């Protein structure tokens, strides 16, 4: 291994350590309460050294978001591969969305924070990768809608984009509400059933 390769490997290792430390702080304390100084202390790095890897807190949050959206992408892909029809793929995708929010609340909160704080208008390292994965997630869901309209399991007059936004908003509400219901699994199943009945065809 060349000196350049060793330096690059060390840079990647240190960068991942910083992201790991930032995740720990941000997920436990909240996004508004953690500063670059806090992250520097957690990583035992000088503040100036931290800025060699990330120019600001948003860049670190974006790096965490990329980790999170990769997990969601994998879960969507697995979900859609399980379905035999369009509505089946959407059903599996809805449960995957709920599982993502339940199993990875920190990453789920990160992606929501990025949306709420206009990260789509900001520049940060690897933004193209995040945009590409987000686009892939959307394409999988829209493809499931198109398939469902073609195979007759979904209403023929659905607007896939608007219906997808509706389902996204609905499952987000379920993710936030379900833990406090006292009947979590039953509530999730009932809610997803309602969502699917709103889009399925009469013969679906």
PDB file of C-alpha atoms in Angstrom:
ATOM      1  CA  UNK A   1       0.000   0.000   0.000  1.00  0.00           C
ATOM      2  CA  UNK A   2       1.360   3.380  -0.986  1.00  0.00           C
ATOM      3  CA  UNK A   3       1.698   6.342   1.353  1.00  0.00           C
ATOM      4  CA  UNK A   4      -1.112   8.132  -0.494  1.00  0.00           C
ATOM      5  CA  UNK A   5      -3.387   5.118  -0.077  1.00  0.00           C
ATOM      6  CA  UNK A   6      -2.637   4.884   3.641  1.00  0.00           C
ATOM      7  CA  UNK A   7      -3.385   8.578   4.089  1.00  0.00           C
ATOM      8  CA  UNK A   8      -6.679   8.244   2.218  1.00  0.00           C
ATOM      9  CA  UNK A   9      -7.679   5.221   4.287  1.00  0.00           C
ATOM     10  CA  UNK A  10      -6.838   7.091   7.484  1.00  0.00           C
ATOM     11  CA  UNK A  11      -8.851  10.096   6.301  1.00  0.00           C
ATOM     12  CA  UNK A  12     -11.897   7.916   5.639  1.00  0.00           C
ATOM     13  CA  UNK A  13     -11.524   6.192   9.018  1.00  0.00           C
ATOM     14  CA  UNK A  14     -11.281   9.489  10.879  1.00  0.00           C
ATOM     15  CA  UNK A  15     -14.212  10.944   8.944  1.00  0.00           C
ATOM     16  CA  UNK A  16     -16.379   7.949   9.861  1.00  0.00           C
ATOM     17  CA  UNK A  17     -15.357   8.284  13.509  1.00  0.00           C
ATOM     18  CA  UNK A  18     -16.513  11.901  13.459  1.00  0.00           C
ATOM     19  CA  UNK A  19     -19.844  10.912  11.917  1.00  0.00           C
ATOM     20  CA  UNK A  20     -20.269   8.145  14.514  1.00  0.00           C
ATOM     21  CA  UNK A  21     -19.630  10.599  17.344  1.00  0.00           C
ATOM     22  CA  UNK A  22     -21.965  13.193  15.847  1.00  0.00           C
ATOM     23  CA  UNK A  23     -24.721  10.599  15.491  1.00  0.00           C
ATOM     24  CA  UNK A  24     -24.407   9.723  19.155  1.00  0.00           C
ATOM     25  CA  UNK A  25     -24.733  13.350  20.205  1.00  0.00           C
ATOM     26  CA  UNK A  26     -27.394  14.461  17.741  1.00  0.00           C
ATOM     27  CA  UNK A  27     -29.606  11.396  18.266  1.00  0.00           C
ATOM     28  CA  UNK A  28     -29.471  11.712  22.060  1.00  0.00           C
ATOM     29  CA  UNK A  29     -29.502  15.501  22.558  1.00  0.00           C
ATOM     30  CA  UNK A  30     -31.350  16.784  19.502  1.00  0.00           C
ATOM     31  CA  UNK A  31     -30.248  18.693  16.427  1.00  0.00           C
ATOM     32  CA  UNK A  32     -30.642  22.162  17.884  1.00  0.00           C
ATOM     33  CA  UNK A  33     -28.502  21.546  20.967  1.00  0.00           C
ATOM     34  CA  UNK A  34     -25.311  20.088  19.483  1.00  0.00           C
ATOM     35  CA  UNK A  35     -22.510  22.365  18.286  1.00  0.00           C
ATOM     36  CA  UNK A  36     -19.262  21.768  16.425  1.00  0.00           C
ATOM     37  CA  UNK A  37     -17.474  22.272  19.759  1.00  0.00           C
ATOM     38  CA  UNK A  38     -19.529  19.438  21.254  1.00  0.00           C
ATOM     39  CA  UNK A  39     -18.598  17.153  18.377  1.00  0.00           C
ATOM     40  CA  UNK A  40     -14.924  18.100  18.659  1.00  0.00           C
ATOM     41  CA  UNK A  41     -14.964  17.234  22.361  1.00  0.00           C
ATOM     42  CA  UNK A  42     -16.726  13.919  21.721  1.00  0.00           C
ATOM     43  CA  UNK A  43     -14.113  12.938  19.132  1.00  0.00           C
ATOM     44  CA  UNK A  44     -11.244  14.332  21.209  1.00  0.00           C
ATOM     45  CA  UNK A  45     -10.156  16.427  18.230  1.00  0.00           C
ATOM     46  CA  UNK A  46      -9.058  20.007  18.168  1.00  0.00           C
ATOM     47  CA  UNK A  47     -11.754  22.239  16.699  1.00  0.00           C
ATOM     48  CA  UNK A  48      -9.434  23.155  13.827  1.00  0.00           C
ATOM     49  CA  UNK A  49      -8.842  19.482  13.035  1.00  0.00           C
ATOM     50  CA  UNK A  50     -12.583  18.843  12.904  1.00  0.00           C
ATOM     51  CA  UNK A  51     -12.940  21.598  10.314  1.00  0.00           C
ATOM     52  CA  UNK A  52     -10.424  19.810   8.094  1.00  0.00           C
ATOM     53  CA  UNK A  53     -13.060  17.108   7.623  1.00  0.00           C
ATOM     54  CA  UNK A  54     -16.318  19.075   7.795  1.00  0.00           C
ATOM     55  CA  UNK A  55     -16.681  22.795   7.184  1.00  0.00           C
ATOM     56  CA  UNK A  56     -19.806  23.102   9.342  1.00  0.00           C
ATOM     57  CA  UNK A  57     -22.471  21.224  11.298  1.00  0.00           C
ATOM     58  CA  UNK A  58     -24.771  20.954   8.276  1.00  0.00           C
ATOM     59  CA  UNK A  59     -22.131  18.961   6.404  1.00  0.00           C
ATOM     60  CA  UNK A  60     -22.011  16.463   9.257  1.00  0.00           C
ATOM     61  CA  UNK A  61     -25.802  16.214   9.398  1.00  0.00           C
ATOM     62  CA  UNK A  62     -25.866  15.637   5.636  1.00  0.00           C
ATOM     63  CA  UNK A  63     -23.311  12.830   5.999  1.00  0.00           C
ATOM     64  CA  UNK A  64     -25.570  11.200   8.593  1.00  0.00           C
ATOM     65  CA  UNK A  65     -28.528  11.696   6.260  1.00  0.00           C
ATOM     66  CA  UNK A  66     -26.707   9.847   3.488  1.00  0.00           C
ATOM     67  CA  UNK A  67     -26.161   6.904   5.825  1.00  0.00           C
ATOM     68  CA  UNK A  68     -29.837   6.944   6.664  1.00  0.00           C
ATOM     69  CA  UNK A  69     -31.180   7.207   3.143  1.00  0.00           C
ATOM     70  CA  UNK A  70     -28.994   4.279   2.055  1.00  0.00           C
ATOM     71  CA  UNK A  71     -30.723   2.123   4.660  1.00  0.00           C
ATOM     72  CA  UNK A  72     -34.154   3.310   3.504  1.00  0.00           C
ATOM     73  CA  UNK A  73     -33.214   2.601  -0.108  1.00  0.00           C
ATOM     74  CA  UNK A  74     -32.246  -0.971   0.770  1.00  0.00           C
ATOM     75  CA  UNK A  75     -35.482  -1.466   2.704  1.00  0.00           C
ATOM     76  CA  UNK A  76     -37.603  -0.113  -0.172  1.00  0.00           C
ATOM     77  CA  UNK A  77     -35.809  -2.337  -2.661  1.00  0.00           C
ATOM     78  CA  UNK A  78     -36.373  -5.418  -0.524  1.00  0.00           C
ATOM     79  CA  UNK A  79     -40.015  -4.433   0.008  1.00  0.00           C
ATOM     80  CA  UNK A  80     -40.755  -3.930  -3.678  1.00  0.00           C
ATOM     81  CA  UNK A  81     -39.070  -7.203  -4.563  1.00  0.00           C
ATOM     82  CA  UNK A  82     -41.481  -9.035  -2.254  1.00  0.00           C
ATOM     83  CA  UNK A  83     -44.596  -7.772  -4.031  1.00  0.00           C
ATOM     84  CA  UNK A  84     -46.193  -9.616  -6.929  1.00  0.00           C
ATOM     85  CA  UNK A  85     -48.569  -6.811  -7.893  1.00  0.00           C
ATOM     86  CA  UNK A  86     -48.474  -3.037  -7.724  1.00  0.00           C
ATOM     87  CA  UNK A  87     -50.580  -2.790  -4.584  1.00  0.00           C
ATOM     88  CA  UNK A  88     -48.551  -5.544  -2.921  1.00  0.00           C
ATOM     89  CA  UNK A  89     -45.368  -3.568  -3.529  1.00  0.00           C
ATOM     90  CA  UNK A  90     -46.928  -0.445  -2.063  1.00  0.00           C
ATOM     91  CA  UNK A  91     -48.149  -2.430   0.962  1.00  0.00           C
ATOM     92  CA  UNK A  92     -44.660  -3.767   1.606  1.00  0.00           C
ATOM     93  CA  UNK A  93     -43.173  -0.295   1.048  1.00  0.00           C
ATOM     94  CA  UNK A  94     -45.542   1.238   3.622  1.00  0.00           C
ATOM     95  CA  UNK A  95     -44.540  -1.351   6.205  1.00  0.00           C
ATOM     96  CA  UNK A  96     -40.891  -0.762   5.290  1.00  0.00           C
ATOM     97  CA  UNK A  97     -41.386   2.972   5.882  1.00  0.00           C
ATOM     98  CA  UNK A  98     -42.911   2.283   9.278  1.00  0.00           C
ATOM     99  CA  UNK A  99     -40.151  -0.176  10.188  1.00  0.00           C
ATOM    100  CA  UNK A 100     -37.534   2.378   9.157  1.00  0.00           C
ATOM    101  CA  UNK A 101     -39.020   5.047  11.416  1.00  0.00           C
ATOM    102  CA  UNK A 102     -39.299   2.554  14.289  1.00  0.00           C
ATOM    103  CA  UNK A 103     -35.932   0.823  13.982  1.00  0.00           C
ATOM    104  CA  UNK A 104     -33.868   3.819  12.906  1.00  0.00           C
ATOM    105  CA  UNK A 105     -35.489   6.831  14.623  1.00  0.00           C
ATOM    106  CA  UNK A 106     -32.255   8.814  14.540  1.00  0.00           C
ATOM    107  CA  UNK A 107     -31.856   8.495  10.789  1.00  0.00           C
ATOM    108  CA  UNK A 108     -35.586   9.077  10.297  1.00  0.00           C
ATOM    109  CA  UNK A 109     -35.338  12.299  12.321  1.00  0.00           C
ATOM    110  CA  UNK A 110     -32.232  13.343  10.398  1.00  0.00           C
ATOM    111  CA  UNK A 111     -33.961  13.105   7.034  1.00  0.00           C
ATOM    112  CA  UNK A 112     -36.985  15.002   8.380  1.00  0.00           C
ATOM    113  CA  UNK A 113     -34.683  17.670   9.824  1.00  0.00           C
ATOM    114  CA  UNK A 114     -32.971  18.067   6.472  1.00  0.00           C
ATOM    115  CA  UNK A 115     -36.307  18.519   4.696  1.00  0.00           C
ATOM    116  CA  UNK A 116     -37.571  21.007   7.294  1.00  0.00           C
ATOM    117  CA  UNK A 117     -34.353  23.030   7.105  1.00  0.00           C
ATOM    118  CA  UNK A 118     -34.094  23.330   3.347  1.00  0.00           C
ATOM    119  CA  UNK A 119     -31.065  21.123   2.733  1.00  0.00           C
ATOM    120  CA  UNK A 120     -32.193  20.660  -0.867  1.00  0.00           C
ATOM    121  CA  UNK A 121     -31.071  24.272  -1.439  1.00  0.00           C
ATOM    122  CA  UNK A 122     -27.747  23.879   0.375  1.00  0.00           C
ATOM    123  CA  UNK A 123     -24.442  22.631  -0.934  1.00  0.00           C
ATOM    124  CA  UNK A 124     -22.597  19.887   0.917  1.00  0.00           C
ATOM    125  CA  UNK A 125     -20.190  17.048   0.094  1.00  0.00           C
ATOM    126  CA  UNK A 126     -21.807  14.047  -1.607  1.00  0.00           C
ATOM    127  CA  UNK A 127     -25.037  15.957  -2.236  1.00  0.00           C
ATOM    128  CA  UNK A 128     -25.248  14.341  -5.676  1.00  0.00           C
ATOM    129  CA  UNK A 129     -25.216  10.909  -4.038  1.00  0.00           C
ATOM    130  CA  UNK A 130     -28.039  11.805  -1.659  1.00  0.00           C
ATOM    131  CA  UNK A 131     -30.118  13.302  -4.478  1.00  0.00           C
ATOM    132  CA  UNK A 132     -29.518  10.198  -6.596  1.00  0.00           C
ATOM    133  CA  UNK A 133     -30.603   7.789  -3.846  1.00  0.00           C
ATOM    134  CA  UNK A 134     -33.649   9.911  -3.019  1.00  0.00           C
ATOM    135  CA  UNK A 135     -34.586   9.862  -6.696  1.00  0.00           C
ATOM    136  CA  UNK A 136     -34.172   6.084  -6.780  1.00  0.00           C
ATOM    137  CA  UNK A 137     -36.503   5.734  -3.780  1.00  0.00           C
ATOM    138  CA  UNK A 138     -39.131   7.855  -5.528  1.00  0.00           C
ATOM    139  CA  UNK A 139     -38.770   5.909  -8.766  1.00  0.00           C
ATOM    140  CA  UNK A 140     -39.382   2.606  -6.993  1.00  0.00           C
ATOM    141  CA  UNK A 141     -42.620   3.868  -5.449  1.00  0.00           C
ATOM    142  CA  UNK A 142     -43.830   5.520  -8.661  1.00  0.00           C
ATOM    143  CA  UNK A 143     -43.029   2.316 -10.577  1.00  0.00           C
ATOM    144  CA  UNK A 144     -45.175   0.371  -8.100  1.00  0.00           C
ATOM    145  CA  UNK A 145     -48.049   2.792  -8.706  1.00  0.00           C
ATOM    146  CA  UNK A 146     -47.659   2.473 -12.473  1.00  0.00           C
ATOM    147  CA  UNK A 147     -47.604  -1.317 -12.188  1.00  0.00           C
ATOM    148  CA  UNK A 148     -50.698  -1.316  -9.988  1.00  0.00           C
ATOM    149  CA  UNK A 149     -52.621   0.829 -12.462  1.00  0.00           C
ATOM    150  CA  UNK A 150     -51.592  -1.495 -15.298  1.00  0.00           C
ATOM    151  CA  UNK A 151     -52.360  -4.733 -13.453  1.00  0.00           C
ATOM    152  CA  UNK A 152     -55.704  -3.427 -12.183  1.00  0.00           C
ATOM    153  CA  UNK A 153     -54.950  -3.584  -8.454  1.00  0.00           C
ATOM    154  CA  UNK A 154     -54.994   0.236  -8.155  1.00  0.00           C
ATOM    155  CA  UNK A 155     -57.562   2.788  -9.258  1.00  0.00           C
ATOM    156  CA  UNK A 156     -56.998   3.712 -12.884  1.00  0.00           C
ATOM    157  CA  UNK A 157     -57.472   7.452 -12.271  1.00  0.00           C
ATOM    158  CA  UNK A 158     -54.788   7.766  -9.581  1.00  0.00           C
ATOM    159  CA  UNK A 159     -52.142  10.449  -9.884  1.00  0.00           C
ATOM    160  CA  UNK A 160     -49.065   8.475  -8.711  1.00  0.00           C
ATOM    161  CA  UNK A 161     -47.145  11.553  -7.574  1.00  0.00           C
ATOM    162  CA  UNK A 162     -49.990  12.999  -5.493  1.00  0.00           C
ATOM    163  CA  UNK A 163     -50.972   9.579  -4.146  1.00  0.00           C
ATOM    164  CA  UNK A 164     -47.361   8.933  -3.175  1.00  0.00           C
ATOM    165  CA  UNK A 165     -47.192  12.229  -1.273  1.00  0.00           C
ATOM    166  CA  UNK A 166     -50.448  11.375   0.485  1.00  0.00           C
ATOM    167  CA  UNK A 167     -49.125   7.986   1.583  1.00  0.00           C
ATOM    168  CA  UNK A 168     -45.846   9.526   2.737  1.00  0.00           C
ATOM    169  CA  UNK A 169     -47.658  12.077   4.889  1.00  0.00           C
ATOM    170  CA  UNK A 170     -49.975   9.384   6.233  1.00  0.00           C
ATOM    171  CA  UNK A 171     -47.248   6.920   7.209  1.00  0.00           C
ATOM    172  CA  UNK A 172     -45.258   9.749   8.841  1.00  0.00           C
ATOM    173  CA  UNK A 173     -48.302  10.430  11.006  1.00  0.00           C
ATOM    174  CA  UNK A 174     -48.567   6.748  11.906  1.00  0.00           C
ATOM    175  CA  UNK A 175     -44.874   6.614  12.844  1.00  0.00           C
ATOM    176  CA  UNK A 176     -45.271   9.540  15.241  1.00  0.00           C
ATOM    177  CA  UNK A 177     -48.624   8.438  16.689  1.00  0.00           C
ATOM    178  CA  UNK A 178     -48.420   4.633  16.988  1.00  0.00           C
ATOM    179  CA  UNK A 179     -46.140   4.380  20.051  1.00  0.00           C
ATOM    180  CA  UNK A 180     -48.597   6.329  22.218  1.00  0.00           C
ATOM    181  CA  UNK A 181     -51.747   4.406  21.246  1.00  0.00           C
ATOM    182  CA  UNK A 182     -51.328   1.434  23.559  1.00  0.00           C
ATOM    183  CA  UNK A 183     -52.178  -0.839  20.619  1.00  0.00           C
ATOM    184  CA  UNK A 184     -49.260  -0.162  18.351  1.00  0.00           C
ATOM    185  CA  UNK A 185     -49.329  -3.163  15.989  1.00  0.00           C
ATOM    186  CA  UNK A 186     -53.109  -3.098  15.676  1.00  0.00           C
ATOM    187  CA  UNK A 187     -53.084   0.636  14.963  1.00  0.00           C
ATOM    188  CA  UNK A 188     -50.339   0.312  12.332  1.00  0.00           C
ATOM    189  CA  UNK A 189     -52.119  -2.529  10.538  1.00  0.00           C
ATOM    190  CA  UNK A 190     -55.449  -0.688  10.641  1.00  0.00           C
ATOM    191  CA  UNK A 191     -53.926   2.555   9.375  1.00  0.00           C
ATOM    192  CA  UNK A 192     -52.055   0.934   6.500  1.00  0.00           C
ATOM    193  CA  UNK A 193     -55.235  -0.936   5.604  1.00  0.00           C
ATOM    194  CA  UNK A 194     -57.097   2.367   5.365  1.00  0.00           C
ATOM    195  CA  UNK A 195     -54.388   3.838   3.177  1.00  0.00           C
ATOM    196  CA  UNK A 196     -54.464   0.890   0.801  1.00  0.00           C
ATOM    197  CA  UNK A 197     -58.262   0.895   0.554  1.00  0.00           C
ATOM    198  CA  UNK A 198     -58.102   4.538  -0.534  1.00  0.00           C
ATOM    199  CA  UNK A 199     -56.051   3.633  -3.621  1.00  0.00           C
ATOM    200  CA  UNK A 200     -57.029   0.059  -4.514  1.00  0.00           C
ATOM    201  CA  UNK A 201     -59.373  -0.696  -7.380  1.00  0.00           C
ATOM    202  CA  UNK A 202     -62.770  -2.260  -6.807  1.00  0.00           C
ATOM    203  CA  UNK A 203     -61.416  -5.605  -7.967  1.00  0.00           C
ATOM    204  CA  UNK A 204     -58.073  -5.153  -6.155  1.00  0.00           C
TER     205      UNK A 204
END
